[in-house]
JSON list of C-alpha atoms in Angstrom, two decimals:
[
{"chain": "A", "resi": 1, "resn": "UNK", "atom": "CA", "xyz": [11.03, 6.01, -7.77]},
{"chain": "A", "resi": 2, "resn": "UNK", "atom": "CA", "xyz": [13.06, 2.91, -9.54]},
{"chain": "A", "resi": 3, "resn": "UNK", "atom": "CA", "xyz": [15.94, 4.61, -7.64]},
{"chain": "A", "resi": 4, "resn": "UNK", "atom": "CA", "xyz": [14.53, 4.57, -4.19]},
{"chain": "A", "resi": 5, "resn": "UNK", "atom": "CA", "xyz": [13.14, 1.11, -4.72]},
{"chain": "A", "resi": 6, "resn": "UNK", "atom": "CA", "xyz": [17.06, -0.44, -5.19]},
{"chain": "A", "resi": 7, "resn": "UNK", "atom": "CA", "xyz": [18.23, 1.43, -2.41]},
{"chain": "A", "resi": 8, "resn": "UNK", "atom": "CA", "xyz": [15.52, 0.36, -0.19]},
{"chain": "A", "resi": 9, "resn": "UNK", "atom": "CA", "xyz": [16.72, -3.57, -1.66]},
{"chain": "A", "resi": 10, "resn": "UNK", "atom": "CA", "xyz": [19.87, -3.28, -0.93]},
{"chain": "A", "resi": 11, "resn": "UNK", "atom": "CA", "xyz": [19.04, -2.24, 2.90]},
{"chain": "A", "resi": 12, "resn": "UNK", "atom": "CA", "xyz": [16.66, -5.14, 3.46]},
{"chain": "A", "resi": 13, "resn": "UNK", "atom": "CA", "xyz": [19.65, -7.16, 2.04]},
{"chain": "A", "resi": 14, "resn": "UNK", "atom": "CA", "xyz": [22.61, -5.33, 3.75]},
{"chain": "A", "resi": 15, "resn": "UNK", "atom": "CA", "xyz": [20.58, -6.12, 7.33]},
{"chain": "A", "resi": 16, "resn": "UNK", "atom": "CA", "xyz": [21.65, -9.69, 7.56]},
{"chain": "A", "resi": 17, "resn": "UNK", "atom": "CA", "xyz": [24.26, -11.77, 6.17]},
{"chain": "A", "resi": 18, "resn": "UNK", "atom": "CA", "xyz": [24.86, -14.26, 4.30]},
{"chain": "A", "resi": 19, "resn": "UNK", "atom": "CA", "xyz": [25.07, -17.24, 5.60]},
{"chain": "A", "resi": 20, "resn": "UNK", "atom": "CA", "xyz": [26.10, -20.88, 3.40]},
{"chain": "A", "resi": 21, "resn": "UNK", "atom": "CA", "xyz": [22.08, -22.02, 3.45]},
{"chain": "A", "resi": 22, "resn": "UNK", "atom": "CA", "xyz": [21.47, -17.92, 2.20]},
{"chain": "A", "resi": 23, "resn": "UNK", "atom": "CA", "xyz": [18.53, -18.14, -0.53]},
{"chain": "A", "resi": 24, "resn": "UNK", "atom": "CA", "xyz": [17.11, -15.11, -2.57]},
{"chain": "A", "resi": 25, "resn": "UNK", "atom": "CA", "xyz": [14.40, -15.48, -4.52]},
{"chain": "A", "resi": 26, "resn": "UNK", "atom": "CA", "xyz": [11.95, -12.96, -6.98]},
{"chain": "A", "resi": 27, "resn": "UNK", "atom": "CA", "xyz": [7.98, -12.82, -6.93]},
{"chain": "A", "resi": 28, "resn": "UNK", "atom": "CA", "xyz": [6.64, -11.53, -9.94]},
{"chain": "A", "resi": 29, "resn": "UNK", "atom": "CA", "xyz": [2.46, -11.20, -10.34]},
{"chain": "A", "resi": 30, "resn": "UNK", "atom": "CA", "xyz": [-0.62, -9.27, -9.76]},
{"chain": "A", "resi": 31, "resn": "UNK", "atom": "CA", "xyz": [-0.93, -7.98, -6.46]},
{"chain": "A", "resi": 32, "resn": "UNK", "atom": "CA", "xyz": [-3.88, -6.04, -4.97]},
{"chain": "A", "resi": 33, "resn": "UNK", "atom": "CA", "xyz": [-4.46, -3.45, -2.27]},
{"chain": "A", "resi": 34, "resn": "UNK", "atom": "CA", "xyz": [-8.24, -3.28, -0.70]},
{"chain": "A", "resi": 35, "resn": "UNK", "atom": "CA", "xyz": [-8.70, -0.89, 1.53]},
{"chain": "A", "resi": 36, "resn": "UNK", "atom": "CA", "xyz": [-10.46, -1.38, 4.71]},
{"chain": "A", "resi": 37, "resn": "UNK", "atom": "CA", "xyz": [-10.90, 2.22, 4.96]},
{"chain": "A", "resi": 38, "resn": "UNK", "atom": "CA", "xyz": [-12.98, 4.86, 7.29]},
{"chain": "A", "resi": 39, "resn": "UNK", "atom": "CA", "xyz": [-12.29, 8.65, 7.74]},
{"chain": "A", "resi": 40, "resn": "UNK", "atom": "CA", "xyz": [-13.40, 11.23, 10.17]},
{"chain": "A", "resi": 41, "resn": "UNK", "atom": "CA", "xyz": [-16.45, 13.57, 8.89]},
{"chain": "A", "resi": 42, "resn": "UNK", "atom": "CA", "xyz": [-15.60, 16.51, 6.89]},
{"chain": "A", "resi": 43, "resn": "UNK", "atom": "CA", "xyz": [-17.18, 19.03, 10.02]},
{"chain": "A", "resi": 44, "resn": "UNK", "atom": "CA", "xyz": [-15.90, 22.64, 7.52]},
{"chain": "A", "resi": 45, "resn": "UNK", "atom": "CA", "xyz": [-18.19, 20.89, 4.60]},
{"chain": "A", "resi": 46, "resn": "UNK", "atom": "CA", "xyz": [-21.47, 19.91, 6.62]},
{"chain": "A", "resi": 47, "resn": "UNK", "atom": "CA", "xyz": [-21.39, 23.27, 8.54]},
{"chain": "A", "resi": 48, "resn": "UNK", "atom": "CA", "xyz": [-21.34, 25.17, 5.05]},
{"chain": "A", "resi": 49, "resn": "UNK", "atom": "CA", "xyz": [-23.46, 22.66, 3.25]},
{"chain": "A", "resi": 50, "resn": "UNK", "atom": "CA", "xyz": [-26.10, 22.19, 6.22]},
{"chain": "A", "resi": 51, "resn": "UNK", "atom": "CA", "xyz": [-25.46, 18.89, 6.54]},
{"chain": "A", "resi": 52, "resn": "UNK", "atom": "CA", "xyz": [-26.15, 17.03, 9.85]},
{"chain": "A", "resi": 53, "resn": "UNK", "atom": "CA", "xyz": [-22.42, 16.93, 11.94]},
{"chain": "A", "resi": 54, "resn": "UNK", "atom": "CA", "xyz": [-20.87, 13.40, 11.07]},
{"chain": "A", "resi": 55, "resn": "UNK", "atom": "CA", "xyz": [-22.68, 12.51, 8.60]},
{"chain": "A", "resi": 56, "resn": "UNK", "atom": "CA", "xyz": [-19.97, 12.64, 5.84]},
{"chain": "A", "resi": 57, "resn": "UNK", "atom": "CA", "xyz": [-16.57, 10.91, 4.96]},
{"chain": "A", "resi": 58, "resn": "UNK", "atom": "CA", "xyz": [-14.49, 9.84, 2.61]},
{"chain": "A", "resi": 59, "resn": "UNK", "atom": "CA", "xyz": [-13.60, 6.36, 0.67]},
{"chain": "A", "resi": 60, "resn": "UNK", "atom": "CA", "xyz": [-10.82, 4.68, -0.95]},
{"chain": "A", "resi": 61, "resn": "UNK", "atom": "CA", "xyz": [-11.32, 2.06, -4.02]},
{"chain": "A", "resi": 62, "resn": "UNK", "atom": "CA", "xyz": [-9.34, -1.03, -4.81]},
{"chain": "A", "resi": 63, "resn": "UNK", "atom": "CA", "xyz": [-6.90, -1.32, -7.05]},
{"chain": "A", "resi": 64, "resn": "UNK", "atom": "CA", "xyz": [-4.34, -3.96, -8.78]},
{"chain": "A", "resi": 65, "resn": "UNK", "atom": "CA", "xyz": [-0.72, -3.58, -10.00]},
{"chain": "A", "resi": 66, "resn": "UNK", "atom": "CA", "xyz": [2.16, -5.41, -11.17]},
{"chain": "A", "resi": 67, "resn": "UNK", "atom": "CA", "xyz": [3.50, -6.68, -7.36]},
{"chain": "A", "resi": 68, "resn": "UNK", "atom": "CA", "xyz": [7.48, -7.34, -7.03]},
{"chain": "A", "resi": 69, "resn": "UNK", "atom": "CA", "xyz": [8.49, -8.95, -3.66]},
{"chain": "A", "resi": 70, "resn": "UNK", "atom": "CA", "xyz": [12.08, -10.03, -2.86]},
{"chain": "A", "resi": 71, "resn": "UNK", "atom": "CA", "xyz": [12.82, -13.00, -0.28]},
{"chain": "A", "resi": 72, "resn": "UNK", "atom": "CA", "xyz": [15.89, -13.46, 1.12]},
{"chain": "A", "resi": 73, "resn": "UNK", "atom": "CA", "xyz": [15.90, -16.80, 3.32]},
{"chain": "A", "resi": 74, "resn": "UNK", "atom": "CA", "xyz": [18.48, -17.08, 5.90]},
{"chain": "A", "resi": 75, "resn": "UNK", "atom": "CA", "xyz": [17.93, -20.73, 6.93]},
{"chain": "A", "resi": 76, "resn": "UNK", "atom": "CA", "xyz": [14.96, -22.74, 6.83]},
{"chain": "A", "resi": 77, "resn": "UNK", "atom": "CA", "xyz": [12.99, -20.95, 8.73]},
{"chain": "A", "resi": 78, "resn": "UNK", "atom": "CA", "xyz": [13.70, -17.32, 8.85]},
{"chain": "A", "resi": 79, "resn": "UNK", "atom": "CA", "xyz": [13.71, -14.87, 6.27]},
{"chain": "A", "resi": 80, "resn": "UNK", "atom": "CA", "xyz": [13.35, -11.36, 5.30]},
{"chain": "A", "resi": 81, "resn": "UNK", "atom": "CA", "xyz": [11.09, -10.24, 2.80]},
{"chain": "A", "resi": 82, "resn": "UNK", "atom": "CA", "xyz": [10.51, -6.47, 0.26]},
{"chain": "A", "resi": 83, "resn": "UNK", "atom": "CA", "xyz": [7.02, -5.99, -0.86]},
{"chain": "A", "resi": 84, "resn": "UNK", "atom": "CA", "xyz": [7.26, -3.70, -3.96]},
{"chain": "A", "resi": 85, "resn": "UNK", "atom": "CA", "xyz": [5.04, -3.01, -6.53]},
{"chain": "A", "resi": 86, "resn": "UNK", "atom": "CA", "xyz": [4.37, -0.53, -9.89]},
{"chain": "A", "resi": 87, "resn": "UNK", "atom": "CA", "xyz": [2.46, 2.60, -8.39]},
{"chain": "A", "resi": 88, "resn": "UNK", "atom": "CA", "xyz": [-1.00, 2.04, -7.55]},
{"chain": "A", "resi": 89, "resn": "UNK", "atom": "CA", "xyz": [-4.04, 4.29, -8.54]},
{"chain": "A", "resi": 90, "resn": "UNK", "atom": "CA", "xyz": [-6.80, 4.80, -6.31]},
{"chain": "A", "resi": 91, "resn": "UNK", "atom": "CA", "xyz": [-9.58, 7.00, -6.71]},
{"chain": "A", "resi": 92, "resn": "UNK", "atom": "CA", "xyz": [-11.34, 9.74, -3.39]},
{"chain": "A", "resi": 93, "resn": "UNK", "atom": "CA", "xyz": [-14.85, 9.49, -3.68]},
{"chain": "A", "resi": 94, "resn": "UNK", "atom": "CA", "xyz": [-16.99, 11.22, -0.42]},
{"chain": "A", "resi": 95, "resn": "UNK", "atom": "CA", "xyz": [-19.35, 8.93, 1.58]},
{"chain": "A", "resi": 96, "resn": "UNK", "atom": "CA", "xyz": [-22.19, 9.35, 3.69]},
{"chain": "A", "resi": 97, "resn": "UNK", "atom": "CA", "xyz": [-24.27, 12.02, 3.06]},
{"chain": "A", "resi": 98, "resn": "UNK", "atom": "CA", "xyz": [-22.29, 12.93, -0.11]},
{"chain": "A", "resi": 99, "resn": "UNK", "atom": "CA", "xyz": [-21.81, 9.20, -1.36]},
{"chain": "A", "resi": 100, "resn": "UNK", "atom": "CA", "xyz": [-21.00, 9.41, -4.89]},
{"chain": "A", "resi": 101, "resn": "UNK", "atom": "CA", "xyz": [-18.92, 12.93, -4.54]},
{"chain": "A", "resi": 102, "resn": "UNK", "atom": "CA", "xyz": [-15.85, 12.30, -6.80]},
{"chain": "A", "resi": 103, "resn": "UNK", "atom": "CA", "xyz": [-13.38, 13.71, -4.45]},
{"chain": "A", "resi": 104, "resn": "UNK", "atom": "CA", "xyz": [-9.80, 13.34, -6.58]},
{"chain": "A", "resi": 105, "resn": "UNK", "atom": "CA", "xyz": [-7.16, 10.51, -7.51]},
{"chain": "A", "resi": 106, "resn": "UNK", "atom": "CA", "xyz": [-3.84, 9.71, -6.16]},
{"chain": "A", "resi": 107, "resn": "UNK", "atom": "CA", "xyz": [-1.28, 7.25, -6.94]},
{"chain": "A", "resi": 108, "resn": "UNK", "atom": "CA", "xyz": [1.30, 5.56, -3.93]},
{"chain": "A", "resi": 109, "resn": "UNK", "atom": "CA", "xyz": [4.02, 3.20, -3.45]},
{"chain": "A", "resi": 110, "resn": "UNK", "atom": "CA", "xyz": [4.12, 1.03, -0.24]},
{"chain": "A", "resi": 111, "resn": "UNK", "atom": "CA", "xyz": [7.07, -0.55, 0.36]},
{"chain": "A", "resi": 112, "resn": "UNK", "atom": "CA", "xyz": [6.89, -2.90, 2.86]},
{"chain": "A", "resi": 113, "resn": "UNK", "atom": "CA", "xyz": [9.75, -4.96, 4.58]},
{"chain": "A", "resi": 114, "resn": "UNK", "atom": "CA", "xyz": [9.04, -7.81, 6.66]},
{"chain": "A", "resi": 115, "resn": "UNK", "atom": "CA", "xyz": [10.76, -10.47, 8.91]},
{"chain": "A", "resi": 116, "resn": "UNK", "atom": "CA", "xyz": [9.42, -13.87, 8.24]},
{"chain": "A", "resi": 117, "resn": "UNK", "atom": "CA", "xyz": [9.28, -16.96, 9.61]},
{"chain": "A", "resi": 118, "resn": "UNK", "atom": "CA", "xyz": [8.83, -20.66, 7.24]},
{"chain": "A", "resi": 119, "resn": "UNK", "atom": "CA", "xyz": [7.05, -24.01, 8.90]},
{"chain": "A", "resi": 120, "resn": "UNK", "atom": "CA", "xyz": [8.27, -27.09, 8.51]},
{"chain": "A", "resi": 121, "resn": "UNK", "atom": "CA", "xyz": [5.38, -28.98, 7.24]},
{"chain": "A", "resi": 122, "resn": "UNK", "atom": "CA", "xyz": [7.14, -32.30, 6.31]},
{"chain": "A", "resi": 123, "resn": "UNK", "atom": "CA", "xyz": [7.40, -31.13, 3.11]},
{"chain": "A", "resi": 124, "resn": "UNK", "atom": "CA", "xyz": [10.15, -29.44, 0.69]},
{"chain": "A", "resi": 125, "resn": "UNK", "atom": "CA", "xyz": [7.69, -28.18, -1.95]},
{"chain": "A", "resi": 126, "resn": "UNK", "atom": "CA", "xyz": [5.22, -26.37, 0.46]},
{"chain": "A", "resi": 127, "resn": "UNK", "atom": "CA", "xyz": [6.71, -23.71, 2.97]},
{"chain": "A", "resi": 128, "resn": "UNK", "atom": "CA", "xyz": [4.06, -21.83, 4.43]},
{"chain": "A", "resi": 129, "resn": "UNK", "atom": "CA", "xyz": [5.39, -18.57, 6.30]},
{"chain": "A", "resi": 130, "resn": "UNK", "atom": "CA", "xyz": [3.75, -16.14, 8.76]},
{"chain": "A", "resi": 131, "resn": "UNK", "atom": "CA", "xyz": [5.79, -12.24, 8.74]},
{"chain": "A", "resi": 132, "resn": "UNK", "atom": "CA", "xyz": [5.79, -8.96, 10.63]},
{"chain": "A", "resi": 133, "resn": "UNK", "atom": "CA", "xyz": [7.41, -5.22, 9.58]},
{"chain": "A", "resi": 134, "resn": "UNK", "atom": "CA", "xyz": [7.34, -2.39, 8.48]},
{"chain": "A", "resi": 135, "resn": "UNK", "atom": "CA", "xyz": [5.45, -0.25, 6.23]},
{"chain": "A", "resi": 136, "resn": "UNK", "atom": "CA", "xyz": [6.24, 2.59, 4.22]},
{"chain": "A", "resi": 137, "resn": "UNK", "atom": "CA", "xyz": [3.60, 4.98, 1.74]},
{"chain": "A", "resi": 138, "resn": "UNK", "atom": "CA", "xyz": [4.60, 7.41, -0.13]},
{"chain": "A", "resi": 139, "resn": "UNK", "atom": "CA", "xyz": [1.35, 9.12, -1.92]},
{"chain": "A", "resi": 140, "resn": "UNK", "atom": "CA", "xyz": [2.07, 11.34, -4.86]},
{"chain": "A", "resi": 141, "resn": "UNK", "atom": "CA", "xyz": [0.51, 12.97, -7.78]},
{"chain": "A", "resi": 142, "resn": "UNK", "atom": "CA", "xyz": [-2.75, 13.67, -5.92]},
{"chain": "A", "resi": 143, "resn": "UNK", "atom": "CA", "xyz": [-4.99, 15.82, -7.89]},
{"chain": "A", "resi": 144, "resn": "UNK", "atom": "CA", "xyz": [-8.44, 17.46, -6.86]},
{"chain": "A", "resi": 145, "resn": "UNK", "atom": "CA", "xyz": [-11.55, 16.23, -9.27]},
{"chain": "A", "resi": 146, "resn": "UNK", "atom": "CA", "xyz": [-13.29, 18.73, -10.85]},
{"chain": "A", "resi": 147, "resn": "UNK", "atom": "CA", "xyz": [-16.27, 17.75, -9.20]},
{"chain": "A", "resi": 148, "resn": "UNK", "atom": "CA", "xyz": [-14.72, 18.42, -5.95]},
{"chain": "A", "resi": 149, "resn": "UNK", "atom": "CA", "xyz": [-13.80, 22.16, -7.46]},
{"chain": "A", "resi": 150, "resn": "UNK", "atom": "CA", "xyz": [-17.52, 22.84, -9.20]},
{"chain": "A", "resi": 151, "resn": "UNK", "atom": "CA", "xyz": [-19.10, 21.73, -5.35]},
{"chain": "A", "resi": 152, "resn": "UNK", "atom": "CA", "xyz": [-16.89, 23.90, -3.49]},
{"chain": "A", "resi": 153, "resn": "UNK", "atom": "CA", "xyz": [-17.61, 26.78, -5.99]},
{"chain": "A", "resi": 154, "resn": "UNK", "atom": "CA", "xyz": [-21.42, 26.40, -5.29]},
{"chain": "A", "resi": 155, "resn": "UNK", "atom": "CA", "xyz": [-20.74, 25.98, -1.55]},
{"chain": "A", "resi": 156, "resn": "UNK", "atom": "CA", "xyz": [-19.37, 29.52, -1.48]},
{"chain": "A", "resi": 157, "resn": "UNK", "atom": "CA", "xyz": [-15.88, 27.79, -0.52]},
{"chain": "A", "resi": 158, "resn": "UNK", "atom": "CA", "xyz": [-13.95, 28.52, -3.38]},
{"chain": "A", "resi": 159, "resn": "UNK", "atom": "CA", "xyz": [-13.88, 30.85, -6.49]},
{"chain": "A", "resi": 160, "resn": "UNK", "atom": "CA", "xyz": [-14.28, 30.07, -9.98]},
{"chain": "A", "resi": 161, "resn": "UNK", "atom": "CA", "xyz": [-11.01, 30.61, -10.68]},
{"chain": "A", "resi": 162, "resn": "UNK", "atom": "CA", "xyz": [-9.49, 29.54, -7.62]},
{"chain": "A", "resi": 163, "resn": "UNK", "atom": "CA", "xyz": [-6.52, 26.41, -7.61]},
{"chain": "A", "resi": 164, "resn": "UNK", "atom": "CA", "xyz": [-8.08, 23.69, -5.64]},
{"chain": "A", "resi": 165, "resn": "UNK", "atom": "CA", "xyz": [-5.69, 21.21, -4.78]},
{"chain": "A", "resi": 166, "resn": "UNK", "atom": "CA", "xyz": [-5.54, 18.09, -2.22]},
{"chain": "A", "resi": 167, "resn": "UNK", "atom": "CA", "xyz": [-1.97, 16.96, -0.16]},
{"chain": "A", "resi": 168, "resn": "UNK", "atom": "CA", "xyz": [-2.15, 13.53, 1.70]},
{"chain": "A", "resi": 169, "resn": "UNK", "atom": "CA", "xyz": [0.70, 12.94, 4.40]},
{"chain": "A", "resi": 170, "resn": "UNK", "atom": "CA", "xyz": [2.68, 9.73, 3.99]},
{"chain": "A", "resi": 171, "resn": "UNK", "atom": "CA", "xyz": [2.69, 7.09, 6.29]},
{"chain": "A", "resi": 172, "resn": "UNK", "atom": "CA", "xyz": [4.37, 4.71, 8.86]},
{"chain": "A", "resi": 173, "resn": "UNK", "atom": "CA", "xyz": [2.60, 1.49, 10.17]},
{"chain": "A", "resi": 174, "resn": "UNK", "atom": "CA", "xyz": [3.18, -2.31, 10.97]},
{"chain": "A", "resi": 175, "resn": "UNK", "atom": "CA", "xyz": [2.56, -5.23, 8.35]},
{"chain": "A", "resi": 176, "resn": "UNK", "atom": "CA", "xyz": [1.96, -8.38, 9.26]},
{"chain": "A", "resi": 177, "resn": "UNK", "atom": "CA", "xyz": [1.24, -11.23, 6.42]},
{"chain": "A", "resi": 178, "resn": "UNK", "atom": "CA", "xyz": [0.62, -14.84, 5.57]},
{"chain": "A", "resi": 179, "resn": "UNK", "atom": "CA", "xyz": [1.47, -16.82, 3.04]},
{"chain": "A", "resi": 180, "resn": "UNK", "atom": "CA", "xyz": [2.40, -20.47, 1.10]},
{"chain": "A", "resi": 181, "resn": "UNK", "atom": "CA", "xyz": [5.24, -20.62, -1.80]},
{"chain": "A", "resi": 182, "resn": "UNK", "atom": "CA", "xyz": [4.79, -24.00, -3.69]},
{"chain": "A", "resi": 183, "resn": "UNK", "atom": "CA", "xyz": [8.02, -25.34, -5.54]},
{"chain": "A", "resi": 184, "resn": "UNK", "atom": "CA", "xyz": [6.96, -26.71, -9.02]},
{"chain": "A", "resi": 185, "resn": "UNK", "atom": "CA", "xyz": [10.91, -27.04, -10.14]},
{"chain": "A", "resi": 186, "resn": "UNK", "atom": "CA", "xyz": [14.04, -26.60, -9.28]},
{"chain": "A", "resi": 187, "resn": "UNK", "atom": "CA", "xyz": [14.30, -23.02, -9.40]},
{"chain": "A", "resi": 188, "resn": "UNK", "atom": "CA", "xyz": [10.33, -22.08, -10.44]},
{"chain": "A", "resi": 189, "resn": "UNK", "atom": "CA", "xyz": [7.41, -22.29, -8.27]},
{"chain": "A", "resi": 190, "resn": "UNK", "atom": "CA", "xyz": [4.20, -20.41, -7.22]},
{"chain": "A", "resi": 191, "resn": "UNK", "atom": "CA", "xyz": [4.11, -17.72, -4.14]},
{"chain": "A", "resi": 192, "resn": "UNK", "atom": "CA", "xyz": [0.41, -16.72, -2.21]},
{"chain": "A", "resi": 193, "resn": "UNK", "atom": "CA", "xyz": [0.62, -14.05, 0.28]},
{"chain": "A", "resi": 194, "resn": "UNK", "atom": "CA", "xyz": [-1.63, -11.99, 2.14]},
{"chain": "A", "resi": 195, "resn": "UNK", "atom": "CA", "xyz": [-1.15, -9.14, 4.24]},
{"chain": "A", "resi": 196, "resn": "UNK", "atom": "CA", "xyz": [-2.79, -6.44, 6.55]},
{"chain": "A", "resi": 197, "resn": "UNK", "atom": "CA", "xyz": [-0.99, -3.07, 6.13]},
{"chain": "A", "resi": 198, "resn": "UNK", "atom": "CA", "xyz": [-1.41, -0.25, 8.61]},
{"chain": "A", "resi": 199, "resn": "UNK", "atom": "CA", "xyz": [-1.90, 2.98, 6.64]},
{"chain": "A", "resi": 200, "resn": "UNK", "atom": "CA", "xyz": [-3.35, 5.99, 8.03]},
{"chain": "A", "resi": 201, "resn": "UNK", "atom": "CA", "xyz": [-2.85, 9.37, 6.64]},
{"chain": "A", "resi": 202, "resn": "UNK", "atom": "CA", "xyz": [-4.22, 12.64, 6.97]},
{"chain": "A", "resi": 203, "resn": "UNK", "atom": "CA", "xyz": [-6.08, 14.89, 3.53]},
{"chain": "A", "resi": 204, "resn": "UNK", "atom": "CA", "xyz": [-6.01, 18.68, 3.39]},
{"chain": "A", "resi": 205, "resn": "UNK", "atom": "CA", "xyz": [-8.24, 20.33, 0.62]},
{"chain": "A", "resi": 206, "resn": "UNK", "atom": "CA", "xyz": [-6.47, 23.46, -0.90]},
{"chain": "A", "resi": 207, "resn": "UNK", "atom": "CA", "xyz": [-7.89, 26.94, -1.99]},
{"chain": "A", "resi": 208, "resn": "UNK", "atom": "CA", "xyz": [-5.71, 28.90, -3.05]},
{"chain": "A", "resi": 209, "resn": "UNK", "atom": "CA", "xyz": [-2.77, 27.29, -1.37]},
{"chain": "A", "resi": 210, "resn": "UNK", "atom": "CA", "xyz": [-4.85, 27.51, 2.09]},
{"chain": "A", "resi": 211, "resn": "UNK", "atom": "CA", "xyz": [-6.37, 24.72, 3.92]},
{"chain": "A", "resi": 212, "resn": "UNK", "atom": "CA", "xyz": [-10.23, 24.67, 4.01]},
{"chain": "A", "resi": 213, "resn": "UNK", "atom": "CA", "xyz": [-11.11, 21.36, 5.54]},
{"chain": "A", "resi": 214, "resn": "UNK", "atom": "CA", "xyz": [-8.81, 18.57, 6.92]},
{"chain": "A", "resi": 215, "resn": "UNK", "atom": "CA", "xyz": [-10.05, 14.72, 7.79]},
{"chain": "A", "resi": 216, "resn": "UNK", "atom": "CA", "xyz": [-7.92, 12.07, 8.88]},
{"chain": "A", "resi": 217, "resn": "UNK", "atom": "CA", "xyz": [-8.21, 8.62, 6.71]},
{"chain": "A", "resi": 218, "resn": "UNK", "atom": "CA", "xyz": [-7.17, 5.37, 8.06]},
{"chain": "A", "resi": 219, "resn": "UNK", "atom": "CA", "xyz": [-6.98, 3.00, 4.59]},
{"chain": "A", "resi": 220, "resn": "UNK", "atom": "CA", "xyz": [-5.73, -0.20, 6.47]},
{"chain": "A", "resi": 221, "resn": "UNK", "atom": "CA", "xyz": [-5.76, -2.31, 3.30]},
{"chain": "A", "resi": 222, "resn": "UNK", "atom": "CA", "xyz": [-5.71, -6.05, 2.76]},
{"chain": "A", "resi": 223, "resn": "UNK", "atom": "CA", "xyz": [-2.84, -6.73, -0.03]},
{"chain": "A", "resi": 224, "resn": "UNK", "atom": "CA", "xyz": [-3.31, -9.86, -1.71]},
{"chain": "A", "resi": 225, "resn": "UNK", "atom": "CA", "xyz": [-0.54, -11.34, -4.51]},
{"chain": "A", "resi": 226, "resn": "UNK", "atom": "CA", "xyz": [-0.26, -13.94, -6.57]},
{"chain": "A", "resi": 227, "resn": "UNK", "atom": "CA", "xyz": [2.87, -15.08, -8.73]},
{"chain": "A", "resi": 228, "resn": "UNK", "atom": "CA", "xyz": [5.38, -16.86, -9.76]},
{"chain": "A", "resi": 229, "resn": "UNK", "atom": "CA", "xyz": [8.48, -17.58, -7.88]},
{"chain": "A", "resi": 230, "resn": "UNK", "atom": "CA", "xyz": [11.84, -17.50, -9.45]},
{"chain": "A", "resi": 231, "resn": "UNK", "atom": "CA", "xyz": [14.85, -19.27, -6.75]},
{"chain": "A", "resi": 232, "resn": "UNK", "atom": "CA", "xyz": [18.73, -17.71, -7.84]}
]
């Protein structure tokens, strides 16, 4: 993952050059991801279960992780910037009719690269910035919660015995963000940022290696960060 993180650096850098007023700077702070999320219903689960049709779903929880952006600032007003971050954890619970359902866990990485643009504000120490790009999520080490397993058994889904596992497919969608970094020194100062990332993926549950009910999630989180900004 470390691996794949450099590389994807050193393309956001390699896309532009480097002009005399080039400046690259490092975030380093907490940075959140809140999903915004809705699903469709799970229609295989109500028909077995009896449940009315649409009356289930699933939901995504929040989560905070150790956020890493890189800025690279072409001039004074345009700039590129990397939105990485340690893996985050969120947990699958169901919703709707089977609200409190512990569903599974997964863990992602959503690297995010962005085109940004600084105001001039009058100002030296205050740049607020607007940004737009691209968003990448890579979900991995998704497991199925036992609860999941023990309901499916007593649906007549699954077998005792039976592997239940759950695969999510990784994403594409646009970011767009907001922000203010506030100089405090030379090379040390504070950097706010807030962004809407478009992530939609679709979850197959596993028996036995086969499919037994598919739902499309869209998670559409807000990613908030706070940190402090280190100039080179």
């Amino acid at each position: 993952m470390m691996k794949t993180m450099l590389s994807t650096v050193a393309l956001g850098l390699s896309l532009v050059a480097a002009p005399a007023m080039a400046e690259f700077s490092v975030n380093v702070g907490a940075i959140s991801v809140m999903p915004s999320d809705s699903s469709g219903n799970l229609n295989v689960v109500e028909a077995v279960a009896g449940l009315p049709a649409g009356s289930t779903g699933v939901k995504v929880n929040d989560n905070t992780q150790l956020g890493l952006t890189f800025d690279y600032k072409l001039d004074k007003n345009w700039g590129v910037q990397l939105i990485a971050a340690t893996p985050f954890t969120h947990k699958i619970s169901g919703d709707g009719a089977i609200d409190g359902l512990k569903v599974g866990k997964t863990k992602h990485l959503p690297p995010t690269l962005l085109g940004q643009y600084y105001f001039d504000v009058g100002n030296s120490n205050i740049q607020p910035f607007v940004g737009l790009g691209v968003n990448y999520t890579n979900f991995f080490n998704t497991e199925a919660d036992g609860q999941l397993k023990s309901t499916l058994v007593a649906l007549g889904a699954a077998g005792a015995n039976d592997p239940v596992t759950i695969k999510l497919k990784n994403s594409w969608g646009l970011a767009a963000q907001a922000g203010v970094n506030i100089k405090l020194a030379d090379n040390l100062g504070v950097h706010l940022m807030i962004s809407k990332i478009d992530i939609d993926t679709k979850a197959h549950v596993r028996v036995n290696g086969n499919t037994v009910q598919s739902v499309d999630v869209s998670i559409d989180p807000l990613v908030a960060m706070i940190g402090l900004r280190w100039t080179l």
